[in-house]
Amino acid sequence: MSDLSGEKLSVEAIRSGTVIDHIPRGRGLRILGRLQLKNSEARITVGLNLPSRNLSAKDLIKIDEWQFTETDAAELALFAPNATVNIVENYKVKRKFTIGMPSEFVNVFWCPNANCVTRHDSVGTRFKVNRTVDGVHLQCHFCERGFSEELFTEQDRLLGLAYMETVV
Amino acid sequence: MENRLFGRDIVSISDLSRDDIESIIKQAATLKELGAGPYLSGKLIASCFFEASTRTRLSFEAAVQTLGGRLIGFSDSETTSAKKGEKLSDSIRMIAAYADAILLRHPHEGAARMAAEVAETPVINCGDGANQHPTQTLLDLFSIAECQGRLDGLNIALVGDLKYGRTVHSLALALAHFKPHLHFVAPDALRMPSYIENALADGGVSFEYQDSLEDVVPKVDVLYLTRVQKERLDPTEYMHVASKYVLTVDGLCNAQPHLRVMHPLPRVDEIHPAVDTTEHAYYFEQAKNGLYVRQALLSLVMNESLE
């Protein structure tokens, strides 16, 4: 609760919803992109480059009237595994948890392999999370290929580009 | 002995334990020696080849027929509803309702896994794009065990296109159960992908790269050659590679007497035809073993007990 009260001057408090705190600087907009894909109607306030006790600077996101479940939060694990999720009710933090890294992602990302069956059939996606010395790798349950995390954290941008191409 | 393969899907070689692999090899050896029994009597098997195949389809269909089973199916997607845009998952649900097991080849990677998850009957992967072809790996393992009398602790060279060849990827990973020493011979542009090297290292498999066939021949029990496809390299490099990785009778003069040469076929120029008549040539026997291994797999998947 201490961090949140300390930032009330930087970002307006919310009555009910979710505050994602301790997002590494620069990852806030990526998370915003994903949240907008999931719910384009959500009312969201973003704070960038806020002062932080533990990080040199951090991003913070407040979402009105949407109380995250652990599953909602886990979808953001590749962007900010150590971020804190605060569930707010009546201006008070009702529950608080760290996002953490799940053992797998189900129906969160699309497979970067264009020849994977999930890109051609109405079947959901599943990726197993493997931690290696080089970082996090995701292995597709279907095509069995392994990919580095950047191929997933860049997907919103790529989706955006694909959308732009169809619009143009 | 309990048959742990009964009713199972065979999608990826990585789904099979050492015990599973050994039971398939044992059953294949029995069928090769004693001939096929009526293990598929009264069973209807759907052979669904969404892309063309010669050896795999014919050996699977021969396996079904020689075990007394009946077949339905198709040998390319041109004559199926896939042409009308039907999703594979819908086709598989329908086929699963007609048949006792599905043999599936499909150009999309992961198709067999997806099919196995929607079908209530066993699905056997006959190749899903560039991903898996588990029965090729099983017939390779059976052939190695047959010609060397064991699988444990062998010196095995994998030669040619190690980057794109799914055959050598699956074989290397499956051999990890048997603690081999692997020798890789490949042009720089076609080395083993790092994720395979990492998996082998994690599995405690020792491997090293050798510069030429000449260096590796005296050291190994099995020489496993693969085809280098012209389009993978620039023309000058291909000329260089083509001459460097061709096996001739002279190239085998320092081989140990028990060395056997294997190849998943089709071969183009990698093995000189004169090698065919040496005692080292094993690739045609290897191809023949495809029938026994597929018979073994079908008999184990479709029967709770083989007594």
Short mmCIF file of C-alpha atoms in Angstrom, two decimals:
data_model
loop_
_atom_site.label_atom_id
_atom_site.label_comp_id
_atom_site.label_asym_id
_atom_site.label_seq_id
_atom_site.Cartn_x
_atom_site.Cartn_y
_atom_site.Cartn_z
CA MET A 1 0.00 0.00 0.00
CA SER A 2 2.93 2.30 0.74
CA ASP A 3 4.06 2.66 -2.87
CA LEU A 4 0.57 3.45 -4.05
CA SER A 5 -0.09 6.16 -1.49
CA GLY A 6 3.29 7.68 -2.36
CA GLU A 7 2.23 8.07 -6.00
CA LYS A 8 -1.19 9.52 -5.49
CA LEU A 9 0.07 12.93 -6.52
CA SER A 10 1.51 11.61 -9.82
CA VAL A 11 -1.45 9.55 -10.98
CA GLU A 12 -5.02 10.05 -9.95
CA ALA A 13 -6.47 7.43 -7.58
CA ILE A 14 -9.16 5.05 -8.83
CA ARG A 15 -12.27 3.96 -6.94
CA SER A 16 -12.36 0.40 -8.22
CA GLY A 17 -10.17 -1.54 -10.62
CA THR A 18 -6.53 -2.57 -10.97
CA VAL A 19 -3.23 -0.79 -10.53
CA ILE A 20 -0.18 -2.41 -12.12
CA ASP A 21 2.84 -1.05 -10.34
CA HIS A 22 6.62 -1.52 -10.67
CA ILE A 23 6.53 -1.96 -14.43
CA PRO A 24 10.10 -1.57 -15.76
CA ARG A 25 10.50 1.77 -17.52
CA GLY A 26 9.61 1.49 -21.22
CA ARG A 27 7.32 -1.52 -20.83
CA GLY A 28 4.22 0.49 -19.87
CA LEU A 29 3.19 1.29 -23.42
CA ARG A 30 3.63 -2.35 -24.48
CA ILE A 31 1.30 -3.44 -21.70
CA LEU A 32 -1.12 -0.70 -22.64
CA GLY A 33 -1.17 -2.07 -26.21
CA ARG A 34 -2.07 -5.54 -24.98
CA LEU A 35 -4.78 -4.25 -22.65
CA GLN A 36 -6.33 -2.26 -25.47
CA LEU A 37 -6.35 -5.35 -27.67
CA LYS A 38 -8.19 -7.23 -24.93
CA ASN A 39 -10.64 -4.48 -24.09
CA SER A 40 -10.67 -1.39 -26.25
CA GLU A 41 -13.33 0.23 -24.02
CA ALA A 42 -11.27 0.03 -20.80
CA ARG A 43 -10.57 3.36 -19.07
CA ILE A 44 -6.82 3.43 -18.54
CA THR A 45 -4.41 5.92 -17.00
CA VAL A 46 -0.71 5.49 -17.69
CA GLY A 47 2.23 6.93 -15.79
CA LEU A 48 5.65 6.79 -17.42
CA ASN A 49 9.07 7.33 -15.90
CA LEU A 50 7.75 7.74 -12.36
CA PRO A 51 10.20 7.82 -9.47
CA SER A 52 10.64 4.48 -7.76
CA ARG A 53 12.41 3.28 -4.66
CA ASN A 54 13.47 -0.08 -6.13
CA LEU A 55 13.76 0.71 -9.84
CA SER A 56 15.55 3.75 -11.22
CA ALA A 57 12.25 4.72 -12.82
CA LYS A 58 9.08 2.82 -13.44
CA ASP A 59 5.86 2.84 -15.40
CA LEU A 60 2.46 2.43 -13.79
CA ILE A 61 -0.97 1.63 -15.21
CA LYS A 62 -4.38 2.14 -13.62
CA ILE A 63 -7.44 0.48 -15.08
CA ASP A 64 -10.85 1.67 -13.91
CA GLU A 65 -13.62 -0.84 -13.14
CA TRP A 66 -11.65 -3.91 -14.23
CA GLN A 67 -10.42 -6.08 -11.39
CA PHE A 68 -7.73 -8.38 -12.75
CA THR A 69 -7.71 -12.10 -12.14
CA GLU A 70 -4.40 -13.99 -11.87
CA THR A 71 -5.02 -15.17 -15.46
CA ASP A 72 -5.42 -11.59 -16.72
CA ALA A 73 -2.17 -10.68 -14.99
CA ALA A 74 -0.24 -13.74 -16.18
CA GLU A 75 -0.79 -12.62 -19.77
CA LEU A 76 1.49 -9.67 -19.04
CA ALA A 77 4.27 -11.81 -17.55
CA LEU A 78 6.60 -11.52 -20.54
CA PHE A 79 6.46 -7.71 -20.31
CA ALA A 80 6.86 -7.26 -16.58
CA PRO A 81 7.15 -10.49 -14.55
CA ASN A 82 8.04 -8.62 -11.37
CA ALA A 83 5.30 -6.00 -11.57
CA THR A 84 2.84 -5.78 -8.71
CA VAL A 85 -0.89 -6.02 -9.32
CA ASN A 86 -3.11 -4.16 -6.84
CA ILE A 87 -6.82 -4.87 -6.88
CA VAL A 88 -8.60 -1.74 -5.70
CA GLU A 89 -12.07 -1.41 -4.19
CA ASN A 90 -13.48 1.77 -2.61
CA TYR A 91 -10.09 3.47 -3.04
CA LYS A 92 -8.39 0.75 -0.95
CA VAL A 93 -6.09 -2.08 -2.03
CA LYS A 94 -8.16 -5.21 -1.47
CA ARG A 95 -5.53 -7.67 -2.76
CA LYS A 96 -1.98 -7.46 -4.03
CA PHE A 97 0.17 -9.97 -5.92
CA THR A 98 3.23 -10.17 -8.15
CA ILE A 99 2.58 -11.18 -11.76
CA GLY A 100 5.22 -13.96 -11.83
CA MET A 101 6.07 -16.16 -14.82
CA PRO A 102 3.50 -18.88 -15.61
CA SER A 103 4.61 -22.36 -16.75
CA GLU A 104 2.65 -21.86 -19.97
CA PHE A 105 0.70 -19.27 -21.96
CA VAL A 106 -2.67 -20.41 -23.30
CA ASN A 107 -4.38 -18.38 -26.04
CA VAL A 108 -2.27 -15.29 -25.29
CA PHE A 109 0.15 -15.09 -28.22
CA TRP A 110 0.05 -16.31 -31.80
CA CYS A 111 2.76 -18.66 -33.01
CA PRO A 112 5.58 -16.91 -34.90
CA ASN A 113 5.90 -19.95 -37.19
CA ALA A 114 3.75 -19.12 -40.23
CA ASN A 115 3.44 -22.83 -41.07
CA CYS A 116 2.19 -23.81 -37.60
CA VAL A 117 -1.25 -25.44 -37.65
CA THR A 118 -2.50 -22.81 -35.17
CA ARG A 119 -2.10 -20.18 -37.91
CA HIS A 120 -4.38 -22.12 -40.25
CA ASP A 121 -6.99 -23.81 -38.08
CA SER A 122 -9.40 -22.68 -35.40
CA VAL A 123 -7.31 -24.09 -32.60
CA GLY A 124 -6.02 -22.10 -29.62
CA THR A 125 -2.32 -21.59 -28.95
CA ARG A 126 -0.22 -22.99 -26.10
CA PHE A 127 3.39 -22.19 -25.29
CA LYS A 128 5.53 -23.84 -22.64
CA VAL A 129 7.85 -21.41 -20.83
CA ASN A 130 11.52 -22.45 -20.68
CA ARG A 131 14.04 -20.33 -18.83
CA THR A 132 17.57 -20.52 -20.23
CA VAL A 133 20.76 -18.58 -19.70
CA ASP A 134 19.79 -16.46 -22.74
CA GLY A 135 16.43 -15.48 -21.21
CA VAL A 136 12.93 -16.82 -21.58
CA HIS A 137 12.07 -19.11 -24.50
CA LEU A 138 8.57 -20.18 -25.42
CA GLN A 139 7.98 -23.55 -27.07
CA CYS A 140 4.85 -24.07 -29.15
CA HIS A 141 2.82 -27.06 -27.96
CA PHE A 142 1.81 -27.81 -31.56
CA CYS A 143 4.71 -27.14 -33.95
CA GLU A 144 7.26 -27.76 -31.13
CA ARG A 145 9.44 -24.82 -32.21
CA GLY A 146 11.13 -22.69 -29.58
CA PHE A 147 11.22 -18.88 -29.81
CA SER A 148 12.85 -16.11 -27.84
CA GLU A 149 10.54 -13.83 -25.88
CA GLU A 150 11.12 -10.82 -28.17
CA LEU A 151 9.10 -12.53 -30.89
CA PHE A 152 6.11 -12.38 -28.55
CA THR A 153 6.57 -9.03 -26.85
CA GLU A 154 6.79 -7.42 -30.30
CA GLN A 155 3.54 -9.01 -31.48
CA ASP A 156 1.28 -6.02 -30.71
CA ARG A 157 3.50 -3.80 -32.79
CA LEU A 158 3.56 -6.37 -35.59
CA LEU A 159 -0.21 -6.76 -35.39
CA GLY A 160 -0.46 -2.98 -35.57
CA LEU A 161 1.74 -2.92 -38.66
CA ALA A 162 -0.29 -5.69 -40.30
CA TYR A 163 -3.43 -3.69 -39.55
CA MET A 164 -1.89 -0.54 -41.01
CA GLU A 165 -1.00 -2.45 -44.17
CA THR A 166 -4.59 -3.62 -44.62
CA VAL A 167 -5.90 -0.09 -44.00
CA VAL A 168 -3.47 1.52 -46.43
CA MET B 1 4.29 -57.43 -20.00
CA GLU B 2 2.08 -54.36 -19.92
CA ASN B 3 1.69 -52.70 -23.31
CA ARG B 4 2.07 -49.00 -22.53
CA LEU B 5 1.55 -48.01 -26.15
CA PHE B 6 -2.01 -49.35 -26.37
CA GLY B 7 -4.45 -46.63 -27.45
CA ARG B 8 -1.72 -43.97 -27.51
CA ASP B 9 -1.25 -41.23 -30.10
CA ILE B 10 2.19 -41.31 -31.74
CA VAL B 11 2.82 -37.65 -32.51
CA SER B 12 6.41 -36.82 -31.60
CA ILE B 13 9.48 -38.91 -30.88
CA SER B 14 9.91 -36.83 -27.73
CA ASP B 15 6.66 -38.34 -26.35
CA LEU B 16 8.30 -41.78 -26.30
CA SER B 17 10.37 -43.02 -23.37
CA ARG B 18 13.36 -45.35 -23.69
CA ASP B 19 11.07 -48.23 -22.64
CA ASP B 20 8.52 -47.31 -25.33
CA ILE B 21 11.24 -47.21 -28.01
CA GLU B 22 12.67 -50.54 -26.87
CA SER B 23 9.27 -52.24 -26.92
CA ILE B 24 8.66 -51.04 -30.50
CA ILE B 25 12.11 -52.28 -31.58
CA LYS B 26 11.53 -55.64 -29.90
CA GLN B 27 8.14 -56.08 -31.58
CA ALA B 28 9.59 -55.04 -34.98
CA ALA B 29 12.34 -57.65 -34.63
CA THR B 30 9.73 -60.31 -33.80
CA LEU B 31 7.56 -59.41 -36.78
CA LYS B 32 10.57 -59.33 -39.10
CA GLU B 33 11.66 -62.77 -37.96
CA LEU B 34 8.30 -64.52 -37.63
CA GLY B 35 6.11 -62.61 -40.09
CA ALA B 36 3.00 -60.51 -39.48
CA GLY B 37 0.09 -61.76 -37.38
CA PRO B 38 -3.58 -60.71 -37.57
CA TYR B 39 -3.11 -57.82 -35.15
CA LEU B 40 -5.49 -55.51 -37.04
CA SER B 41 -8.17 -58.06 -37.78
CA GLY B 42 -11.57 -56.32 -37.78
CA LYS B 43 -9.98 -52.86 -37.58
CA LEU B 44 -10.53 -50.03 -40.03
CA ILE B 45 -7.61 -47.63 -40.43
CA ALA B 46 -7.92 -44.21 -42.10
CA SER B 47 -4.86 -43.27 -44.14
CA CYS B 48 -5.09 -39.48 -44.51
CA PHE B 49 -2.27 -38.07 -46.60
CA PHE B 50 -2.89 -34.35 -47.16
CA GLU B 51 0.38 -34.23 -49.12
CA ALA B 52 2.12 -36.70 -51.37
CA SER B 53 4.41 -39.39 -50.02
CA THR B 54 5.76 -42.59 -51.52
CA ARG B 55 7.64 -44.67 -48.98
CA THR B 56 5.79 -43.61 -45.85
CA ARG B 57 2.29 -44.06 -47.26
CA LEU B 58 2.99 -47.33 -49.06
CA SER B 59 4.80 -48.89 -46.12
CA PHE B 60 2.05 -47.85 -43.69
CA GLU B 61 -0.66 -49.15 -45.99
CA ALA B 62 1.29 -52.37 -46.54
CA ALA B 63 1.62 -52.69 -42.75
CA VAL B 64 -2.14 -52.31 -42.27
CA GLN B 65 -2.96 -54.86 -44.99
CA THR B 66 -0.40 -57.43 -43.86
CA LEU B 67 -1.75 -57.22 -40.28
CA GLY B 68 -5.25 -58.02 -41.56
CA GLY B 69 -6.71 -54.52 -41.24
CA ARG B 70 -8.83 -52.63 -43.75
CA LEU B 71 -8.06 -49.17 -45.14
CA ILE B 72 -9.97 -46.05 -46.11
CA GLY B 73 -8.37 -42.75 -47.05
CA PHE B 74 -6.80 -40.54 -49.63
CA SER B 75 -3.30 -39.84 -50.91
CA ASP B 76 -3.45 -36.08 -51.51
CA SER B 77 -5.66 -33.22 -50.40
CA GLU B 78 -6.89 -32.38 -53.92
CA THR B 79 -9.74 -34.86 -53.59
CA THR B 80 -10.82 -33.83 -50.06
CA SER B 81 -12.98 -31.15 -48.48
CA ALA B 82 -9.77 -29.34 -47.50
CA LYS B 83 -9.94 -28.02 -51.05
CA LYS B 84 -13.33 -26.48 -50.20
CA GLY B 85 -11.73 -24.79 -47.21
CA GLU B 86 -12.75 -27.26 -44.49
CA LYS B 87 -10.69 -26.93 -41.31
CA LEU B 88 -8.45 -29.87 -40.52
CA SER B 89 -9.95 -30.15 -37.04
CA ASP B 90 -13.44 -30.67 -38.53
CA SER B 91 -12.14 -33.27 -41.02
CA ILE B 92 -10.38 -35.16 -38.22
CA ARG B 93 -13.48 -35.26 -35.97
CA MET B 94 -15.44 -36.77 -38.84
CA ILE B 95 -12.76 -39.30 -39.84
CA ALA B 96 -12.30 -40.34 -36.18
CA ALA B 97 -15.96 -41.30 -36.11
CA TYR B 98 -15.47 -43.71 -39.04
CA ALA B 99 -12.12 -45.36 -38.28
CA ASP B 100 -10.32 -47.12 -35.42
CA ALA B 101 -7.09 -45.17 -35.97
CA ILE B 102 -5.86 -42.31 -38.16
CA LEU B 103 -2.57 -42.18 -40.06
CA LEU B 104 -1.97 -38.50 -40.78
CA ARG B 105 0.45 -36.65 -43.01
CA HIS B 106 -0.11 -32.91 -43.31
CA PRO B 107 1.99 -29.96 -44.54
CA HIS B 108 1.35 -27.85 -41.41
CA GLU B 109 3.61 -28.28 -38.40
CA GLY B 110 1.63 -29.34 -35.33
CA ALA B 111 -1.21 -30.83 -37.40
CA ALA B 112 -0.77 -34.27 -35.82
CA ARG B 113 -0.78 -32.87 -32.26
CA MET B 114 -3.93 -30.92 -33.01
CA ALA B 115 -5.56 -33.99 -34.60
CA ALA B 116 -4.61 -36.14 -31.61
CA GLU B 117 -6.32 -33.66 -29.31
CA VAL B 118 -9.61 -33.57 -31.24
CA ALA B 119 -9.82 -37.27 -32.22
CA GLU B 120 -10.89 -39.94 -29.76
CA THR B 121 -9.13 -42.62 -31.79
CA PRO B 122 -5.32 -42.93 -31.88
CA VAL B 123 -3.52 -40.65 -34.35
CA ILE B 124 -0.16 -41.67 -35.80
CA ASN B 125 1.92 -38.85 -37.23
CA CYS B 126 3.26 -39.73 -40.67
CA GLY B 127 4.99 -36.34 -41.00
CA ASP B 128 3.76 -32.83 -40.12
CA GLY B 129 5.56 -30.28 -42.27
CA ALA B 130 9.14 -29.76 -41.15
CA ASN B 131 8.34 -30.84 -37.60
CA GLN B 132 8.13 -34.55 -36.77
CA HIS B 133 8.22 -37.87 -38.55
CA PRO B 134 8.44 -40.27 -35.61
CA THR B 135 8.22 -43.53 -37.56
CA GLN B 136 11.26 -42.54 -39.65
CA THR B 137 13.20 -42.10 -36.40
CA LEU B 138 11.88 -45.41 -35.05
CA LEU B 139 12.95 -47.26 -38.19
CA ASP B 140 16.37 -45.60 -37.98
CA LEU B 141 16.73 -46.72 -34.35
CA PHE B 142 15.55 -50.24 -35.18
CA SER B 143 18.04 -50.44 -38.08
CA ILE B 144 20.90 -49.23 -35.89
CA ALA B 145 20.01 -51.74 -33.16
CA GLU B 146 19.70 -54.50 -35.76
CA CYS B 147 23.03 -53.90 -37.50
CA GLN B 148 25.06 -53.12 -34.37
CA GLY B 149 23.37 -55.51 -31.92
CA ARG B 150 22.80 -52.65 -29.44
CA LEU B 151 21.85 -49.00 -29.16
CA ASP B 152 23.82 -47.95 -26.10
CA GLY B 153 27.11 -46.09 -26.31
CA LEU B 154 27.59 -46.12 -30.09
CA ASN B 155 29.71 -43.74 -32.16
CA ILE B 156 27.39 -42.28 -34.76
CA ALA B 157 28.16 -39.70 -37.46
CA LEU B 158 25.39 -37.50 -38.83
CA VAL B 159 26.43 -36.03 -42.17
CA GLY B 160 25.04 -33.44 -44.60
CA ASP B 161 22.19 -31.03 -43.98
CA LEU B 162 22.00 -30.90 -40.20
CA LYS B 163 20.24 -27.54 -40.14
CA TYR B 164 17.01 -28.24 -41.99
CA GLY B 165 16.89 -32.04 -41.85
CA ARG B 166 14.13 -33.03 -39.41
CA THR B 167 15.32 -36.65 -39.70
CA VAL B 168 18.68 -35.95 -38.10
CA HIS B 169 17.16 -33.66 -35.45
CA SER B 170 14.71 -36.32 -34.27
CA LEU B 171 17.30 -39.09 -34.51
CA ALA B 172 19.86 -37.15 -32.46
CA LEU B 173 17.27 -36.38 -29.76
CA ALA B 174 15.98 -39.97 -29.65
CA LEU B 175 19.54 -41.33 -29.45
CA ALA B 176 20.02 -39.23 -26.32
CA HIS B 177 18.24 -42.04 -24.40
CA PHE B 178 21.16 -44.31 -25.30
CA LYS B 179 24.17 -42.11 -24.46
CA PRO B 180 25.87 -42.11 -27.88
CA HIS B 181 28.92 -40.18 -28.96
CA LEU B 182 27.78 -38.09 -31.94
CA HIS B 183 30.01 -36.75 -34.72
CA PHE B 184 28.55 -34.00 -36.89
CA VAL B 185 29.89 -33.41 -40.41
CA ALA B 186 28.23 -30.45 -42.13
CA PRO B 187 29.07 -27.27 -44.03
CA ASP B 188 29.08 -24.19 -41.77
CA ALA B 189 25.81 -22.99 -43.25
CA LEU B 190 24.08 -26.25 -42.40
CA ARG B 191 25.20 -26.97 -38.82
CA MET B 192 22.86 -28.38 -36.18
CA PRO B 193 20.53 -25.67 -34.82
CA SER B 194 21.58 -24.45 -31.38
CA TYR B 195 18.33 -25.61 -29.75
CA ILE B 196 19.18 -29.20 -30.72
CA GLU B 197 22.77 -28.79 -29.50
CA ASN B 198 21.42 -27.39 -26.21
CA ALA B 199 18.96 -30.25 -25.81
CA LEU B 200 21.74 -32.78 -26.44
CA ALA B 201 24.05 -31.07 -23.97
CA ASP B 202 21.23 -30.99 -21.39
CA GLY B 203 20.72 -34.72 -21.97
CA GLY B 204 24.41 -35.40 -21.33
CA VAL B 205 25.15 -36.42 -24.95
CA SER B 206 28.70 -35.77 -26.14
CA PHE B 207 29.05 -34.45 -29.68
CA GLU B 208 31.72 -32.86 -31.82
CA TYR B 209 32.06 -31.45 -35.31
CA GLN B 210 34.44 -33.10 -37.80
CA ASP B 211 35.75 -31.45 -40.94
CA SER B 212 35.36 -34.27 -43.39
CA LEU B 213 34.02 -37.74 -44.01
CA GLU B 214 37.61 -38.96 -44.15
CA ASP B 215 38.19 -37.89 -40.53
CA VAL B 216 35.05 -39.50 -39.24
CA VAL B 217 34.88 -42.85 -41.06
CA PRO B 218 37.52 -44.71 -38.96
CA LYS B 219 35.90 -43.58 -35.70
CA VAL B 220 32.27 -44.55 -36.06
CA ASP B 221 29.92 -47.52 -35.94
CA VAL B 222 27.21 -45.86 -38.01
CA LEU B 223 27.56 -43.30 -40.78
CA TYR B 224 24.19 -41.59 -41.30
CA LEU B 225 24.19 -39.49 -44.47
CA THR B 226 21.53 -37.02 -45.57
CA ARG B 227 20.87 -35.14 -48.76
CA VAL B 228 22.08 -31.55 -49.09
CA GLN B 229 19.46 -29.73 -51.13
CA LYS B 230 20.88 -27.46 -53.82
CA GLU B 231 18.58 -24.56 -52.92
CA ARG B 232 19.96 -24.38 -49.37
CA LEU B 233 23.40 -23.16 -50.55
CA ASP B 234 24.76 -20.75 -53.11
CA PRO B 235 25.95 -22.51 -56.31
CA THR B 236 29.69 -22.19 -55.59
CA GLU B 237 29.30 -23.48 -52.07
CA TYR B 238 27.10 -26.31 -53.30
CA MET B 239 29.79 -27.42 -55.79
CA HIS B 240 32.31 -27.47 -52.95
CA VAL B 241 29.99 -29.26 -50.54
CA ALA B 242 28.75 -31.75 -53.09
CA SER B 243 32.25 -33.06 -53.68
CA LYS B 244 33.27 -32.95 -50.01
CA TYR B 245 30.34 -34.94 -48.64
CA VAL B 246 30.07 -37.71 -51.22
CA LEU B 247 30.79 -41.20 -49.95
CA THR B 248 32.76 -43.49 -52.26
CA VAL B 249 34.13 -47.01 -51.87
CA ASP B 250 37.62 -45.54 -51.43
CA GLY B 251 36.28 -43.31 -48.68
CA LEU B 252 35.40 -46.43 -46.71
CA CYS B 253 38.87 -48.04 -46.85
CA ASN B 254 39.63 -47.06 -43.24
CA ALA B 255 36.23 -48.09 -41.92
CA GLN B 256 35.84 -50.60 -39.12
CA PRO B 257 34.39 -53.88 -40.50
CA HIS B 258 31.12 -53.41 -38.60
CA LEU B 259 30.51 -49.83 -39.84
CA ARG B 260 27.15 -49.50 -41.53
CA VAL B 261 26.07 -46.67 -43.84
CA MET B 262 22.52 -45.40 -43.46
CA HIS B 263 20.45 -42.81 -45.35
CA PRO B 264 16.76 -41.85 -45.05
CA LEU B 265 16.46 -41.89 -48.88
CA PRO B 266 15.92 -40.64 -51.48
CA ARG B 267 19.63 -40.21 -52.12
CA VAL B 268 20.90 -38.12 -54.99
CA ASP B 269 24.69 -37.95 -55.21
CA GLU B 270 25.73 -38.38 -51.57
CA ILE B 271 26.49 -42.09 -51.88
CA HIS B 272 28.26 -43.41 -54.95
CA PRO B 273 26.33 -46.39 -56.39
CA ALA B 274 29.42 -48.60 -56.04
CA VAL B 275 28.99 -48.38 -52.23
CA ASP B 276 25.69 -50.29 -52.60
CA THR B 277 27.46 -53.62 -53.02
CA THR B 278 29.88 -53.24 -50.09
CA GLU B 279 29.19 -54.93 -46.75
CA HIS B 280 28.82 -51.45 -45.24
CA ALA B 281 25.72 -50.44 -47.21
CA TYR B 282 22.60 -50.68 -45.04
CA TYR B 283 20.25 -48.04 -46.48
CA PHE B 284 18.07 -50.39 -48.49
CA GLU B 285 17.66 -52.72 -45.51
CA GLN B 286 16.88 -49.61 -43.47
CA ALA B 287 14.11 -48.62 -45.92
CA LYS B 288 12.75 -52.18 -45.81
CA ASN B 289 12.63 -51.97 -42.02
CA GLY B 290 10.06 -49.19 -42.36
CA LEU B 291 7.45 -51.90 -42.94
CA TYR B 292 8.33 -53.90 -39.80
CA VAL B 293 8.53 -50.83 -37.57
CA ARG B 294 5.15 -49.57 -38.79
CA GLN B 295 3.65 -53.02 -38.32
CA ALA B 296 5.11 -53.07 -34.81
CA LEU B 297 3.74 -49.65 -33.96
CA LEU B 298 0.25 -50.43 -35.28
CA SER B 299 0.12 -53.78 -33.49
CA LEU B 300 1.15 -52.17 -30.18
CA VAL B 301 -1.18 -49.17 -30.47
CA MET B 302 -4.20 -51.25 -31.50
CA ASN B 303 -3.88 -54.23 -29.13
CA GLU B 304 -3.99 -54.18 -25.34
CA SER B 305 -2.01 -57.40 -25.28
CA LEU B 306 0.06 -59.09 -27.98
CA GLU B 307 -0.19 -62.58 -26.46
#
